[in-house]
Short mmCIF file of C-alpha atoms in Angstrom, two decimals:
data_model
loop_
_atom_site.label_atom_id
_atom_site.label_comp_id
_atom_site.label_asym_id
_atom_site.label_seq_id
_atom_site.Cartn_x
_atom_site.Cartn_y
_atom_site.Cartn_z
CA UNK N 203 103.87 79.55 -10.59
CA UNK N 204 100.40 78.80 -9.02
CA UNK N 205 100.92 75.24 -8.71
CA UNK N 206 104.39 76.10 -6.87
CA UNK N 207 102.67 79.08 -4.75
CA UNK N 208 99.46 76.59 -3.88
CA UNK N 209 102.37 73.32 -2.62
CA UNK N 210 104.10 75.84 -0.23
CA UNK N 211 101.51 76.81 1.36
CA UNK N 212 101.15 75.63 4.61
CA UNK N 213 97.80 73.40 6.26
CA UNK N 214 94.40 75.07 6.85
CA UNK N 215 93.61 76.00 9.85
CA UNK N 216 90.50 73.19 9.18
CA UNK N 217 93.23 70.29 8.79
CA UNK N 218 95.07 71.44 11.69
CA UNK N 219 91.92 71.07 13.77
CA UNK N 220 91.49 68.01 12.05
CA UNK N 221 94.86 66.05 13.26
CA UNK N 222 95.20 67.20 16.27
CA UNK N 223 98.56 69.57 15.50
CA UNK N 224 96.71 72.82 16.44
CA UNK N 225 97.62 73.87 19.87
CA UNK N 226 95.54 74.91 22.60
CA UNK N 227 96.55 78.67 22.10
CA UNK N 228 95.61 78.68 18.49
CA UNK N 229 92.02 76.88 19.58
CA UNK N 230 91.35 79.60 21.84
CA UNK N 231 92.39 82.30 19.23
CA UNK N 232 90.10 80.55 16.46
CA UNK N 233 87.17 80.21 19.18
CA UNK N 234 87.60 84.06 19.62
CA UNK N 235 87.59 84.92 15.68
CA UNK N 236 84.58 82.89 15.61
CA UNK N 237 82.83 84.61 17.90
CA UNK N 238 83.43 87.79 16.45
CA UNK N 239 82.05 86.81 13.26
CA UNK N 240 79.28 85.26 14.93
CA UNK N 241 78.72 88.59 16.69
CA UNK N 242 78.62 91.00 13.84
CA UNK N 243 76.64 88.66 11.57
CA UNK N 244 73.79 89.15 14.53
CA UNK N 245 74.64 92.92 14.77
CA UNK N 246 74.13 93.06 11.03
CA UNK N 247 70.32 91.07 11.31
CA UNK N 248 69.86 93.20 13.92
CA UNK N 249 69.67 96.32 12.34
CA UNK N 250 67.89 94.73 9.52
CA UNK N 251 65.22 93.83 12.68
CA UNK N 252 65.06 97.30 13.70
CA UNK N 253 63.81 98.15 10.21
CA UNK N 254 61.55 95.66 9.67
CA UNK N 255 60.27 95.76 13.01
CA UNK N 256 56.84 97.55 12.62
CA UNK N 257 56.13 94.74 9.70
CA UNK N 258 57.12 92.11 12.27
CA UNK N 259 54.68 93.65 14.80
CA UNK N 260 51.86 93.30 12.55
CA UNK N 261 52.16 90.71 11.66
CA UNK N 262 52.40 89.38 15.28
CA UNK N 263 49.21 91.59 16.62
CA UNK N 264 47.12 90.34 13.63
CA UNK N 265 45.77 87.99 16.03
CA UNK N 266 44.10 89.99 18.13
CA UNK N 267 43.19 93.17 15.43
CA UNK N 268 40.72 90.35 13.78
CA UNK N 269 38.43 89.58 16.72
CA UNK N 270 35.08 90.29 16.67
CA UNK N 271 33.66 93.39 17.96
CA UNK N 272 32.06 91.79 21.22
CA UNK N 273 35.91 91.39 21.96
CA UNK N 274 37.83 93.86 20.75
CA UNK N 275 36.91 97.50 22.02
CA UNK N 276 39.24 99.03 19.22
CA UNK N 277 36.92 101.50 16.82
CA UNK N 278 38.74 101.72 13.69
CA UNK N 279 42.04 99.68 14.37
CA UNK N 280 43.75 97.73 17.02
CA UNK N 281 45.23 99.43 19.87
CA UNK N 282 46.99 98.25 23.23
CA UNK N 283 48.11 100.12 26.11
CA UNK N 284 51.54 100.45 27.36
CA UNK N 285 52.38 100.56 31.49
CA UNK N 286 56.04 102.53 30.92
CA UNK N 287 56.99 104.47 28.93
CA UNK N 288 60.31 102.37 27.44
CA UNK N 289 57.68 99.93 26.73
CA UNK N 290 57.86 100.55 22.82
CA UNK N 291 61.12 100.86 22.49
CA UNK N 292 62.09 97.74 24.54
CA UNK N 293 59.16 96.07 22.36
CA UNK N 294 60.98 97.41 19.58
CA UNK N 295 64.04 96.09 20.40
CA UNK N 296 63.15 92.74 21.18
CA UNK N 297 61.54 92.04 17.98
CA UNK N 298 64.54 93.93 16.26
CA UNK N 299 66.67 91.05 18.46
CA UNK N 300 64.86 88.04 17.59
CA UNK N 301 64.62 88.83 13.58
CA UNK N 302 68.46 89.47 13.75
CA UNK N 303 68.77 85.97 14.97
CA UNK N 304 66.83 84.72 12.66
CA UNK N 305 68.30 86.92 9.63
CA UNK N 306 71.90 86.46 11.09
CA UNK N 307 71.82 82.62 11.81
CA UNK N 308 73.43 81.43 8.00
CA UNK N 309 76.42 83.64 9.30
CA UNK N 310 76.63 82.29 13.45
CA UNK N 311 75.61 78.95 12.17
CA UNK N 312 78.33 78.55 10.05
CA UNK N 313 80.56 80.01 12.61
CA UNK N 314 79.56 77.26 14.84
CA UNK N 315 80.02 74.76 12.45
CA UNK N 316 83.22 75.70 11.81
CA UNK N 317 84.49 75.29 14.81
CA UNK N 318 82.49 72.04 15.73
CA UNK N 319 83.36 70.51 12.31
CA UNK N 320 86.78 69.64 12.90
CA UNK N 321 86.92 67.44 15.39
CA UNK N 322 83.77 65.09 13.50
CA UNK N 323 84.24 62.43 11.22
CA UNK N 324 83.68 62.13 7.58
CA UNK N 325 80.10 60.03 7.96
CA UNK N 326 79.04 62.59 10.91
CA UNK N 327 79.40 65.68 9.51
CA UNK N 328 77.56 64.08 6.12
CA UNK N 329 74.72 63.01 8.79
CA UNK N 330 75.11 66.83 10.43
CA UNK N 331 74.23 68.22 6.96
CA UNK N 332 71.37 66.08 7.08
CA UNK N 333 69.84 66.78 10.55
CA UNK N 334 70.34 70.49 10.08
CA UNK N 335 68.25 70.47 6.44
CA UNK N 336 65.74 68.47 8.17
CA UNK N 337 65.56 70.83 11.63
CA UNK N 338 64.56 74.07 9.67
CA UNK N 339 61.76 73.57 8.04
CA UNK N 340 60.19 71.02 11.18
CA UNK N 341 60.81 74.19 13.31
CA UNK N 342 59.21 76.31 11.00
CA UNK N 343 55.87 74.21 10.71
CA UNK N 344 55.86 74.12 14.41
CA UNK N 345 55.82 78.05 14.36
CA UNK N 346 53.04 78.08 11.70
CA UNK N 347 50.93 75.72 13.18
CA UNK N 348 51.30 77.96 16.74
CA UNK N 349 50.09 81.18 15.15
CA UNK N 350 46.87 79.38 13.43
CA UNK N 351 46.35 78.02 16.94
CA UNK N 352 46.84 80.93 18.84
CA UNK N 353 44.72 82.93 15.85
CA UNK N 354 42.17 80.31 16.83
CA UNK N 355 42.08 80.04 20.10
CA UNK N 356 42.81 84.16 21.39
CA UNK N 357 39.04 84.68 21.24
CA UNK N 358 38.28 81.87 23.48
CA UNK N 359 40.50 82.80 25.96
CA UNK N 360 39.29 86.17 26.18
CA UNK N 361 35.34 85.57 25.92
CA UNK N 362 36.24 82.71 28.97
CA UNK N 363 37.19 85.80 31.26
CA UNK N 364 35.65 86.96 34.43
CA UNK N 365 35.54 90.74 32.88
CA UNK N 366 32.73 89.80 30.35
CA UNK N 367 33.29 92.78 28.07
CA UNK N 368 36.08 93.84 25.87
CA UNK N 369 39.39 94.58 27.47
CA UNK N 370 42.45 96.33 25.83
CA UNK N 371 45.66 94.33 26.19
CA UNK N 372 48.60 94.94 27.17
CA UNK N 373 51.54 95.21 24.67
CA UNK N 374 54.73 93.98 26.04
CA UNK N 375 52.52 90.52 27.83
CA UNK N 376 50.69 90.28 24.13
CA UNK N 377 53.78 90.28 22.28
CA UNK N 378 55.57 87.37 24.75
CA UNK N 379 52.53 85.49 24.62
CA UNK N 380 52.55 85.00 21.32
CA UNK N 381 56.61 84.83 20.78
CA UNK N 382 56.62 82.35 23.69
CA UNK N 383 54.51 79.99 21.68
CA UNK N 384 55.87 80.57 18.52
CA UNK N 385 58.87 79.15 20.01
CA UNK N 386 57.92 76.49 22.36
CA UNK N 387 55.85 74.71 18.68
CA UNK N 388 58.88 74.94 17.08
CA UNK N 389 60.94 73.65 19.62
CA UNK N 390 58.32 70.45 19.90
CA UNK N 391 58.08 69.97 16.40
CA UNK N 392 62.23 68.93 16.77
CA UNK N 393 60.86 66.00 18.84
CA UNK N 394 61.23 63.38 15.86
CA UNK N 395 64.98 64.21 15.41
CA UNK N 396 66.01 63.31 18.78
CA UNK N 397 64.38 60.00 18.01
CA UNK N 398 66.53 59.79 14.53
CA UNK N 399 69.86 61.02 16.25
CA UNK N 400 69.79 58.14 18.77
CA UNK N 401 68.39 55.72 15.82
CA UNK N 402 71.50 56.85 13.78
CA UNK N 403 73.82 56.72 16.75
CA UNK N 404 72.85 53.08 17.80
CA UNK N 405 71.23 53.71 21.23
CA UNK N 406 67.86 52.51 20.15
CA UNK N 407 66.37 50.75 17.29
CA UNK N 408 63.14 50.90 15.29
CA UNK N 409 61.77 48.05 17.42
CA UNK N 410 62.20 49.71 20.49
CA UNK N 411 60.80 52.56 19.12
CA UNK N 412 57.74 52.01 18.53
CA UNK N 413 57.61 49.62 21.48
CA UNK N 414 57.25 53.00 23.09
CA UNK N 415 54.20 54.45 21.09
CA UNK N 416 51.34 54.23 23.89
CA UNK N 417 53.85 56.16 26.16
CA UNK N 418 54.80 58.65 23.57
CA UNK N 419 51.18 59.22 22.45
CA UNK N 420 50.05 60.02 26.25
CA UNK N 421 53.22 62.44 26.65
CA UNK N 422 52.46 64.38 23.52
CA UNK N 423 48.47 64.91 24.63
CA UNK N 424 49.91 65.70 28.05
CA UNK N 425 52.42 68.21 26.21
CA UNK N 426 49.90 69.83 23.99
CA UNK N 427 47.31 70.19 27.03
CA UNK N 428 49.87 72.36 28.71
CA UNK N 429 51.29 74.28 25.95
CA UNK N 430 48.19 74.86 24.37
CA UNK N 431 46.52 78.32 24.98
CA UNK N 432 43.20 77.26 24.44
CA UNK N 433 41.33 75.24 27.01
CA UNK N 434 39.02 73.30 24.64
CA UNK N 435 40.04 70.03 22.93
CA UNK N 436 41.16 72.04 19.47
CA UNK N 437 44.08 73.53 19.88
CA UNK N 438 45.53 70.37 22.44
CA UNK N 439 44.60 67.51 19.48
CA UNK N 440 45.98 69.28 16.70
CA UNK N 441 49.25 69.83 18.19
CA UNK N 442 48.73 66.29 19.93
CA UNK N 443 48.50 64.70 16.53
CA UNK N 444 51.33 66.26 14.71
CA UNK N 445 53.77 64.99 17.59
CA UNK N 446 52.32 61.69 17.01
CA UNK N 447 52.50 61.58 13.18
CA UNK N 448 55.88 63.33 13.15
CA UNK N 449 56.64 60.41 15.89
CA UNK N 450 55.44 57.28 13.71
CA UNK N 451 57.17 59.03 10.63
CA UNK N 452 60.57 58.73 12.79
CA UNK N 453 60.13 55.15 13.77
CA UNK N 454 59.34 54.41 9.75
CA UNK N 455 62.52 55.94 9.03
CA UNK N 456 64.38 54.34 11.86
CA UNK N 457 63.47 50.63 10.64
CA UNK N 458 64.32 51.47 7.20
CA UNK N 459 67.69 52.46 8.21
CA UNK N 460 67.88 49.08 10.79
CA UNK N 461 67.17 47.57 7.74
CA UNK N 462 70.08 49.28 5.85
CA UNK N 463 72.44 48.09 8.52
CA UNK N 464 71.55 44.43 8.28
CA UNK N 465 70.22 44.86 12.11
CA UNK N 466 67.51 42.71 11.90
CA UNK N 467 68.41 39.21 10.30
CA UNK N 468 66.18 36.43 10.60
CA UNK N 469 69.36 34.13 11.85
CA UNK N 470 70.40 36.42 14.24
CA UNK N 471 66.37 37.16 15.70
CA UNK N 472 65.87 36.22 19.62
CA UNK N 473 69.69 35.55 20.20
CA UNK N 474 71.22 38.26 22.92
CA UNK N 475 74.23 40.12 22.42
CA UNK N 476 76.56 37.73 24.71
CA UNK N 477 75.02 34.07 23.10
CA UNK N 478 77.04 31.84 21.23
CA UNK N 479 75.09 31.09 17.54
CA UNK N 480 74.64 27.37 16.79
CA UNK N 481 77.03 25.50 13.92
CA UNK N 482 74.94 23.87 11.09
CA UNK N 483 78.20 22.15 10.10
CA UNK N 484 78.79 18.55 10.40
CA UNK N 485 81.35 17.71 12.91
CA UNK N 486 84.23 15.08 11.99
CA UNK N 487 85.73 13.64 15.03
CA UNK N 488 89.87 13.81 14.64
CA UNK N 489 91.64 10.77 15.57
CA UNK N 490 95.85 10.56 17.07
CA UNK N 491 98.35 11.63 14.32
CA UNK N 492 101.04 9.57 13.35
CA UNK N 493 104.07 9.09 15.24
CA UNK N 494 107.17 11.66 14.33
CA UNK N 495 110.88 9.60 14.31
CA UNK N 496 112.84 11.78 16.05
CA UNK N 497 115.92 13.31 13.83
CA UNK N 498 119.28 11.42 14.58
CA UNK N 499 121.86 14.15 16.46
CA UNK N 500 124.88 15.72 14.73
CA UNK N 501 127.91 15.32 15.76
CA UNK N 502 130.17 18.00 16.25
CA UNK N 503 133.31 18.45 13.96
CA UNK N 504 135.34 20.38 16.30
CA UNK N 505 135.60 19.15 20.34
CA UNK N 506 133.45 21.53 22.53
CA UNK N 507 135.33 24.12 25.02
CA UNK N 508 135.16 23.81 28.16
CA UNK N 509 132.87 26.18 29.92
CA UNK N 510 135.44 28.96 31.68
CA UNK N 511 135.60 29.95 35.46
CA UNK N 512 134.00 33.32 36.81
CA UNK N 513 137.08 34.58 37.65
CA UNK N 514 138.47 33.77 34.07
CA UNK N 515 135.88 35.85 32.40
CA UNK N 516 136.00 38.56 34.68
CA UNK N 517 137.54 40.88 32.19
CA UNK N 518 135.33 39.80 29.35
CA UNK N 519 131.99 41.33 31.29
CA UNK N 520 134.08 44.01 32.18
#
């Protein structure tokens, strides 16, 4: 009865995407469901955010509550002043906002996918898998290594000011500081997978790669000494250097997969794409084929009609 039950039922809605038979109506519809599934997964982290908010904040001002005395006027604990007075609840919000994306993003993710999926092949969505693994933990390393450096370099930044004495700061521009570099790591440490994705796709190969490594090497100091908080050389050449090694690790993985495609074959080295590869076989000159005797004509048994007029075979085209 199962077995019956499970045959009559119809397609999934995943291999009507799939073949094309789903129409633009029902694409819409599904784009809408998914949306409102993506929605109340982040509604869900959000409230989870809201709770854990005053951990979150903590952990975010830690920071600045360990800097030495001769920097930090707080007596007793770490304090910051506020300009409005929605300031803490907006602060509040925002971090309650950013850990529901985070806590919600197995449930929008998968939305997305779902959607996206569909119209992919077999090979990319086993490479998709792949990139996605490989994406969360690189963006998480870049957010680790950001707080150390920001950890590092805060009391720099503040003993370099003009004030020279301890200053409270400001919540809501403390908090944005440190969220805007949190991200803006991350977001650099997802450098090496744009290098894989157009390795994988066939734009560039491993060669050309690292072809490029004085350029990319100049562009990631020139990167870090922006993004970098911290003036001095410490902060810039740590990030500098894990763009660079995360760089050389993508061209090491880009000629081993060349290699797995059979790109780079010694018979095929210095020839261009539109070049016609030599023959190593011996050529045997062909000489005039024998004469054919043409075939001796049949004769008919029966004598051949005479071809009719028009006007006789008016009624047969009729």
């Amino acid at each position: 009865m199962a077995l019956s039950l499970r045959r009559n039922k119809g397609p999934s809605k995943f291999e009507q995407a799939s073949d094309g038979s789903m129409t633009l109506i029902e694409h819409v519809r599904e784009l809408r469901s998914r949306l409102f599934f993506a929605s109340l997964g982040i509604v869900a982290g959000l409230i989870v955010g809201f709770i854990i908010s005053n951990w979150v904040f903590d952990v975010l001002k830690a920071p600045y509550c360990v800097l030495p005395s001769s920097l930090n006027p707080n007596t007793g604990g770490c304090e910051f002043i506020t300009l409005a007075v929605t300031d803490q609840l907006m602060l509040r919000l925002k971090i309650a906002l950013w850990v529901g994306l985070i806590v919600g993003s197995p449930v929008w993710l998968y939305q997305l996918w779902a959607f996206v999926a569909p119209g992919l092949h077999r090979h990319e969505r086993k490479w998709a898998y792949v990139f996605v693994g490989l994406a969360v933990p690189l963006f998480t390393g870049g957010v680790v290594l950001a707080y150390f450096v920001v950890g590092h370099s805060l009391a720099f930044i503040m003993d370099a000011g003009v004030l020279g004495e301890p200053t409270k700061l400001e919540v809501t521009s403390y908090v944005g500081f440190v969220m805007n570099m949190l991200l803006l790591f991350g977001c650099a440490f997802e450098f090496p997978l744009l290098l894989l994705m157009l390795n994988f796709t066939g734009v560039v190969t491993g060669r050309r790669l690292l072809s490029w490594w004085r350029t990319v090497v100049f562009l990631a100091f020139a990167f870090a000494a922006i993004a970098t908080p911290d003036p001095g050389p410490f902060g810039m050449t740590l990030l500098a250097a894990c763009i660079s090694a995360l760089y050389f690790v993508a061209v090491g993985v880009s000629f081993i997969n060349d290699k797995r495609k059979n790109r780079g074959k010694e018979i095929y080295a210095g020839l261009s794409d539109d070049e016609i590869s030599t023959l190593e076989e011996e050529r045997i000159p062909v000489g005039a084929s024998d004469p054919i005797a043409a075939p001796t004509p049949i004769e008919s048994p029966t004598p051949v009609e005479s071809p009719r007029s028009l006007e006789q075979r008016f009624d047969d085209m009729t």
